[in-house]
Tab-separated table of C-alpha atoms and ligand atoms in Angstrom:
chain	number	residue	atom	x	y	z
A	19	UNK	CA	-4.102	41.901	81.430
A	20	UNK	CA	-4.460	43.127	84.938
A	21	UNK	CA	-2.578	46.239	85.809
A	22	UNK	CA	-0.563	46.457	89.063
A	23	UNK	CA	-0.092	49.709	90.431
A	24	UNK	CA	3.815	50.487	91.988
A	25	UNK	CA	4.612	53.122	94.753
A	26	UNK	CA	8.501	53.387	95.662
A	27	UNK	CA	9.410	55.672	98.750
A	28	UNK	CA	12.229	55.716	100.333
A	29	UNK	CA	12.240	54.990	104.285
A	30	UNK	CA	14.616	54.876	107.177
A	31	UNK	CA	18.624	55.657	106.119
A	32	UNK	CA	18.889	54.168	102.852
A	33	UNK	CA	15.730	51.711	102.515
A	34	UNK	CA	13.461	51.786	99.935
A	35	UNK	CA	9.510	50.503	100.493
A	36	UNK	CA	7.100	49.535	97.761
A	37	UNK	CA	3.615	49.514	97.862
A	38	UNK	CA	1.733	47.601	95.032
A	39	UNK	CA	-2.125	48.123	94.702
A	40	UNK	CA	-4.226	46.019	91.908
A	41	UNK	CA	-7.128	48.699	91.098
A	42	UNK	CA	-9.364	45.511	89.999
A	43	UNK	CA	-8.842	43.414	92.960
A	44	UNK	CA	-8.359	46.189	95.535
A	45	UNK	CA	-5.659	44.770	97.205
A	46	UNK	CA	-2.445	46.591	98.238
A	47	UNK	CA	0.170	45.058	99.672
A	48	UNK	CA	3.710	46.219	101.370
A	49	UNK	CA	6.883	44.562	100.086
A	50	UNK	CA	8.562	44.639	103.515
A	51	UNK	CA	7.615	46.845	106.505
A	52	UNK	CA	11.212	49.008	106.772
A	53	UNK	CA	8.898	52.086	109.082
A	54	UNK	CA	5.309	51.758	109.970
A	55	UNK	CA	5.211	55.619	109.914
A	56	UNK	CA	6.794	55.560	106.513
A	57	UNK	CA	4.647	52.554	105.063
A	58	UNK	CA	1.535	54.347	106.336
A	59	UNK	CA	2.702	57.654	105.016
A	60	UNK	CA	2.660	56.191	101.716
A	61	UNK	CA	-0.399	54.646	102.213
A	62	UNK	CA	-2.146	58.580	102.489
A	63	UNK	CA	0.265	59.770	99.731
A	64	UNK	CA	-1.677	56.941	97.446
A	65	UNK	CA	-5.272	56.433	99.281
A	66	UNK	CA	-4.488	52.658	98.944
A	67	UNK	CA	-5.593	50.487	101.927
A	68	UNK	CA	-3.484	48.207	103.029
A	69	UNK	CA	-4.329	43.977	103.096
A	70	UNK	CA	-0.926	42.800	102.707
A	71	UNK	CA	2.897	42.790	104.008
A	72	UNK	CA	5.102	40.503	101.429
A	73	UNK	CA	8.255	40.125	103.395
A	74	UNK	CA	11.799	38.691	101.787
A	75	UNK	CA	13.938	38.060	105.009
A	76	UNK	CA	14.146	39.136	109.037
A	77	UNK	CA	16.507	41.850	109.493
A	78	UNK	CA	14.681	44.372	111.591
A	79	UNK	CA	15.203	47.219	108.340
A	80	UNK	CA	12.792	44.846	107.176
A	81	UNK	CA	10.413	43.962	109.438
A	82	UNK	CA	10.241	46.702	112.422
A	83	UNK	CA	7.240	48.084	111.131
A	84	UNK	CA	4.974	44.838	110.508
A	85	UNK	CA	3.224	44.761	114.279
A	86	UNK	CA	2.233	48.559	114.233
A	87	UNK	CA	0.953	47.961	110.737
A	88	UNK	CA	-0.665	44.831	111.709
A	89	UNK	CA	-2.907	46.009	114.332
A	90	UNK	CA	-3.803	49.101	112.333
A	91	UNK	CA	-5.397	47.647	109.414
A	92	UNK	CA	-5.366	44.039	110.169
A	93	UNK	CA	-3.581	43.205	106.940
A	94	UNK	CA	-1.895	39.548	106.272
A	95	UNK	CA	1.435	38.658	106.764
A	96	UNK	CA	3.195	36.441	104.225
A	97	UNK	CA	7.041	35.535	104.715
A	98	UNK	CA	9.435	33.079	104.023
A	99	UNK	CA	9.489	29.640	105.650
A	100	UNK	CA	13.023	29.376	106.336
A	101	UNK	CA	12.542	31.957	108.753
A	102	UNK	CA	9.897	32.158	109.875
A	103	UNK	CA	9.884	32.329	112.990
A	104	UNK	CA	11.865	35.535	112.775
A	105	UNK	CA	8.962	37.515	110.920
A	106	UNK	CA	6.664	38.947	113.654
A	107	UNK	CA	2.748	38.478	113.209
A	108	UNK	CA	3.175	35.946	110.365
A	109	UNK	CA	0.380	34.235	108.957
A	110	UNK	CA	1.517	32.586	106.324
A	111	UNK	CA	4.969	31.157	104.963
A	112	UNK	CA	5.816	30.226	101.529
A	113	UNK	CA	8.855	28.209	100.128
A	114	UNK	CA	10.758	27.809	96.688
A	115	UNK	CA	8.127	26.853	94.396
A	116	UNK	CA	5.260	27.811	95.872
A	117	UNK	CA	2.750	30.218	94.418
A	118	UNK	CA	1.168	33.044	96.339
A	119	UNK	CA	-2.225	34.352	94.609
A	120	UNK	CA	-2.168	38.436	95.823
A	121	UNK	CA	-5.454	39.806	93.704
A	122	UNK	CA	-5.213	38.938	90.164
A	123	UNK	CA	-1.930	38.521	90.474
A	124	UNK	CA	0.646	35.098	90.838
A	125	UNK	CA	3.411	35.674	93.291
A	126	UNK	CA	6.418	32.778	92.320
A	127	UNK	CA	8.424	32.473	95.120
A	128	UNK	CA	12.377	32.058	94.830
A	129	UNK	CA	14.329	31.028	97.546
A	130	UNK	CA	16.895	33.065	97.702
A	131	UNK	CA	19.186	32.191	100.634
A	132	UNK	CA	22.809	33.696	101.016
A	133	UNK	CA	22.285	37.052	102.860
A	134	UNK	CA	19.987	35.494	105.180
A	135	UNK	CA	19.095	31.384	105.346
A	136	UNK	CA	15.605	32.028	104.452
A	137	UNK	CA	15.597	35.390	102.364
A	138	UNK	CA	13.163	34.974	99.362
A	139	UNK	CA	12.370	36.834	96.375
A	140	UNK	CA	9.176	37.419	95.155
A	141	UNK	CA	8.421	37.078	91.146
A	142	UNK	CA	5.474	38.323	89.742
A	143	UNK	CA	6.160	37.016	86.085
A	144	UNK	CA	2.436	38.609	84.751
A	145	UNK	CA	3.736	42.093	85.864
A	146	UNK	CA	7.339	41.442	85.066
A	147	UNK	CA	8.790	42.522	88.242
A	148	UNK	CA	10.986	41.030	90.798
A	149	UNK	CA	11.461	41.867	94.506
A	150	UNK	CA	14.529	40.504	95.900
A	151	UNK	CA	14.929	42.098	98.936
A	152	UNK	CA	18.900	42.149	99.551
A	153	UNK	CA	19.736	39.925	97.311
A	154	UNK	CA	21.119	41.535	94.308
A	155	UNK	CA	21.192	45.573	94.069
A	156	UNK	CA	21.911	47.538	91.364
A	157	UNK	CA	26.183	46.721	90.475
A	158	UNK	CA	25.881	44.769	93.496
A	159	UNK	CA	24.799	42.431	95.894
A	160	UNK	CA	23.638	41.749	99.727
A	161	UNK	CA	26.351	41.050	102.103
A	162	UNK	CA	26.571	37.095	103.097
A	163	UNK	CA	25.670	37.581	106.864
A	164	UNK	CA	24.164	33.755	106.773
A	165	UNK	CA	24.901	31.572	103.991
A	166	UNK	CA	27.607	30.369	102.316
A	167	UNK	CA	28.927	31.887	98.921
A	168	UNK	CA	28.161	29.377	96.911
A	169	UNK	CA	24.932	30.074	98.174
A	170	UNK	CA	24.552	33.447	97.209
A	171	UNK	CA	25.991	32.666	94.136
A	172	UNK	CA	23.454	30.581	93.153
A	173	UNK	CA	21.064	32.965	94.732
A	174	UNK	CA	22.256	36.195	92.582
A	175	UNK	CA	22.144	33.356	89.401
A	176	UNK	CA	18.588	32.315	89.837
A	177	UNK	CA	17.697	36.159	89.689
A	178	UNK	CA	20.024	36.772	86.856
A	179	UNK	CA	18.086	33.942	84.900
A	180	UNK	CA	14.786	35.650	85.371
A	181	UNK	CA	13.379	37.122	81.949
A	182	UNK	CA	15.777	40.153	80.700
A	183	UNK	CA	12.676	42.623	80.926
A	184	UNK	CA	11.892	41.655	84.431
A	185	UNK	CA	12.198	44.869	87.071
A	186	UNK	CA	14.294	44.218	90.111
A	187	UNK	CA	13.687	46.185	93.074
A	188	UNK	CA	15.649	45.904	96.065
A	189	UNK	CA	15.634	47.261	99.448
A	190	UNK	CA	18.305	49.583	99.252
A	191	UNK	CA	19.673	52.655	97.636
A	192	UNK	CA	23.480	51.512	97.351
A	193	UNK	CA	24.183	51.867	94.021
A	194	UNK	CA	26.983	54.968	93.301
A	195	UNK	CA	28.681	53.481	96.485
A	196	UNK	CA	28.204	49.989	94.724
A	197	UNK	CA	29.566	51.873	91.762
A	198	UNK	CA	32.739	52.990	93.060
A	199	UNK	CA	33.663	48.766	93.759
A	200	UNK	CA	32.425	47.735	90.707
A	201	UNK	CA	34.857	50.260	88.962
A	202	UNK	CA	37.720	48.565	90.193
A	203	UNK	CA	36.678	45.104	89.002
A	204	UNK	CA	36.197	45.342	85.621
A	205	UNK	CA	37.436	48.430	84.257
A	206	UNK	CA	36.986	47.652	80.915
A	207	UNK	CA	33.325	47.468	80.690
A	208	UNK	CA	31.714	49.946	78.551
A	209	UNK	CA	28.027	48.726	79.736
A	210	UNK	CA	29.246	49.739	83.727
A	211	UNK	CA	30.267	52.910	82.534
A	212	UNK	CA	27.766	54.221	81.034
A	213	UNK	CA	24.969	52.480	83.544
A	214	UNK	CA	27.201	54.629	86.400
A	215	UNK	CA	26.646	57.769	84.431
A	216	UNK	CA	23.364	57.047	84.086
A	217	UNK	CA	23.069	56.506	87.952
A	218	UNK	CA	24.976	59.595	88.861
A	219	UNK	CA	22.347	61.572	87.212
A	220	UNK	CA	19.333	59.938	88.788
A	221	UNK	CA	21.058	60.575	91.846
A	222	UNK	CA	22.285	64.727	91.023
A	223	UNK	CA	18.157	64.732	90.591
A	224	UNK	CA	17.282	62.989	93.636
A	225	UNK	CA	15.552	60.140	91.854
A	226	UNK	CA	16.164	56.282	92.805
A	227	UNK	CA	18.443	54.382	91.202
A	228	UNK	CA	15.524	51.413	91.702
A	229	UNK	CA	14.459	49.223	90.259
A	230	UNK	CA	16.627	48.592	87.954
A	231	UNK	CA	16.323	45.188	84.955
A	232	UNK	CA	18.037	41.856	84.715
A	233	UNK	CA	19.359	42.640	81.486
A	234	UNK	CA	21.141	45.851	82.572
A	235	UNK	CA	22.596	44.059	85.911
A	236	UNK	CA	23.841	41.162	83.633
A	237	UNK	CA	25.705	43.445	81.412
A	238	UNK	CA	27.316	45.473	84.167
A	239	UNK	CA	26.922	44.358	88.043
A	240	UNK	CA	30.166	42.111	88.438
A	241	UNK	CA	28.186	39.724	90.381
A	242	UNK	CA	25.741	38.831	88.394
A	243	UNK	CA	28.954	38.013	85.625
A	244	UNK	CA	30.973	35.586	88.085
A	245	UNK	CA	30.181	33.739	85.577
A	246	UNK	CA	31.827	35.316	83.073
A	247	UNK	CA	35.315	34.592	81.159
A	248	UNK	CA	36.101	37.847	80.718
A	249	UNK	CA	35.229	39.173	84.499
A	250	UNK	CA	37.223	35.993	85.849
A	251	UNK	CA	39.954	36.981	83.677
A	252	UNK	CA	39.563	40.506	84.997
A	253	UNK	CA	40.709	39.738	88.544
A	254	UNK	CA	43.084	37.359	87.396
A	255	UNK	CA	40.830	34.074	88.133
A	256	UNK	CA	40.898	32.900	84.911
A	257	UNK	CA	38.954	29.134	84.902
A	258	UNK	CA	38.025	29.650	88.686
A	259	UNK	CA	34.116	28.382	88.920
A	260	UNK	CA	31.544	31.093	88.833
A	261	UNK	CA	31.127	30.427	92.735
A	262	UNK	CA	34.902	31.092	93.125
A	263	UNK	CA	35.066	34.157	91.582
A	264	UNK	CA	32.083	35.203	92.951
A	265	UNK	CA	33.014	34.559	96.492
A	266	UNK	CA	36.105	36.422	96.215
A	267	UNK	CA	34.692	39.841	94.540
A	268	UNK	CA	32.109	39.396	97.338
A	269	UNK	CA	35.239	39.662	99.937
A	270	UNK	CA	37.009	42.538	98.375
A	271	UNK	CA	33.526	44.235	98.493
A	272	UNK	CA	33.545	43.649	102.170
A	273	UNK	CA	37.276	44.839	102.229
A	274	UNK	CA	36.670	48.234	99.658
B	301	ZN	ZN1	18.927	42.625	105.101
B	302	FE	FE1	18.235	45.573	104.444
């Protein structure tokens, strides 16, 4: 089993970067380019060389740093079809299905549209982690600046149906302000309580609240259970369609 090496760091406001390095293939790649000065600080802070930027969607907290990076070390830039022509300095664009080889490692690509039209995740099932961008962070989920809700829906679903183990990391630190809505949905949940304790802690230490697992977002972010009787029932939807209720926690969010 090949073993994939994971760097978080925190860049810009309230971004998070990854780096991911596989020792036996000596490849390292950056999931999104949020701050070439950050990305390449990390880069130092692990002595990892960079050959790849894995991007999920366009918005600039995403992609301002993939030209400076590009003409530095001359890395390859992978990014998602349905936009790409947004992603500067791409050189290669993958869609739903397709299967990116980075080192020793498969990359499954998910498309993943809601927050943006072409916003993918990317699914490295041998690893067991998950990058999905701003798509679904932890007790939440990425505002729907380009799809429609039924989109995202079925976007935050198809993430949600990933493998419980699976690590999710997202490009955000959101979550105690994430918390604070999710509170007022369901306040019933035991799971959401305790997973906001938990987070408030991380946080009082400084750590990241990322990545976090399918199985604890299914059990407590209240869009990942649209789907559920009890969270319909909760915000007095009871037998509204998963996409109903999801759409309309999705606009009190906005509203909170
Ligand atoms: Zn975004
Ligand atoms: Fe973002």
């Amino acid at each position: 089993m090949p073993k994939l090496d994971i760097h978080l760091f925190p860049a810009l406001d309230d971004n998070y970067g990854v780096l991911i390095h596989d020792a036996g293939a000596n490849v390292t790649a950056s999931i999104d380019a949020p701050d070439a000065k950050t990305v390449e600080k990390a880069l130092r802070d692990t002595g990892w060389s960079l050959t790849h930027i894995l991007v999920t969607h366009h918005h600039a907290d995403h992609t301002q740093g993939i030209t400076a990076l590009k003409s530095t070390y001359g890395c390859r830039v992978i990014g998602p079809k349905g936009e790409a022509e947004k992603i500067p300095g791409i050189d290669e664009a993958l869609a739903e299905g397709d299967v990116y080889r980075f080192g020793n490692f498969d990359v499954e690509v998910l498309e993943t549209p809601g927050h943006t039209l072409g916003h993918i995740t990317l699914y490295l099932p041998a690893a067991k982690i998950a990058f999905c961008g701003d798509t679904v962070f932890p007790l939440g989920c990425g505002r729907v600046f380009e799809g429609t809700m039924d989109q995202m829906w079925s976007s935050v679903a198809k993430i949600g149906a990933l493998p419980a183990d699976t690590a999710l990391y997202c490009g955000h630190e959101y979550t105690l302000s994430n918390a604070r809505f999710a509170e007022t949905v369901e306040t019933g949940n035991g799971a959401l309580k305790d997973y906001i304790a938990t987070a408030k802690t991380k946080r009082e230490r400084g750590e990241p609240t990322v990545p976090t697992t399918v199985k604890a977002e299914l059990a407590a972010n209240p869009f990942l259970r649209a789907d559920r009787p009890e969270l319909a029932a909760a915000i007095g939807m009871a037998g509204a369609s998963a996409a109903e209720v999801f759409g309309e926690i999705r606009r009190r969010k906005d509203n909170f």
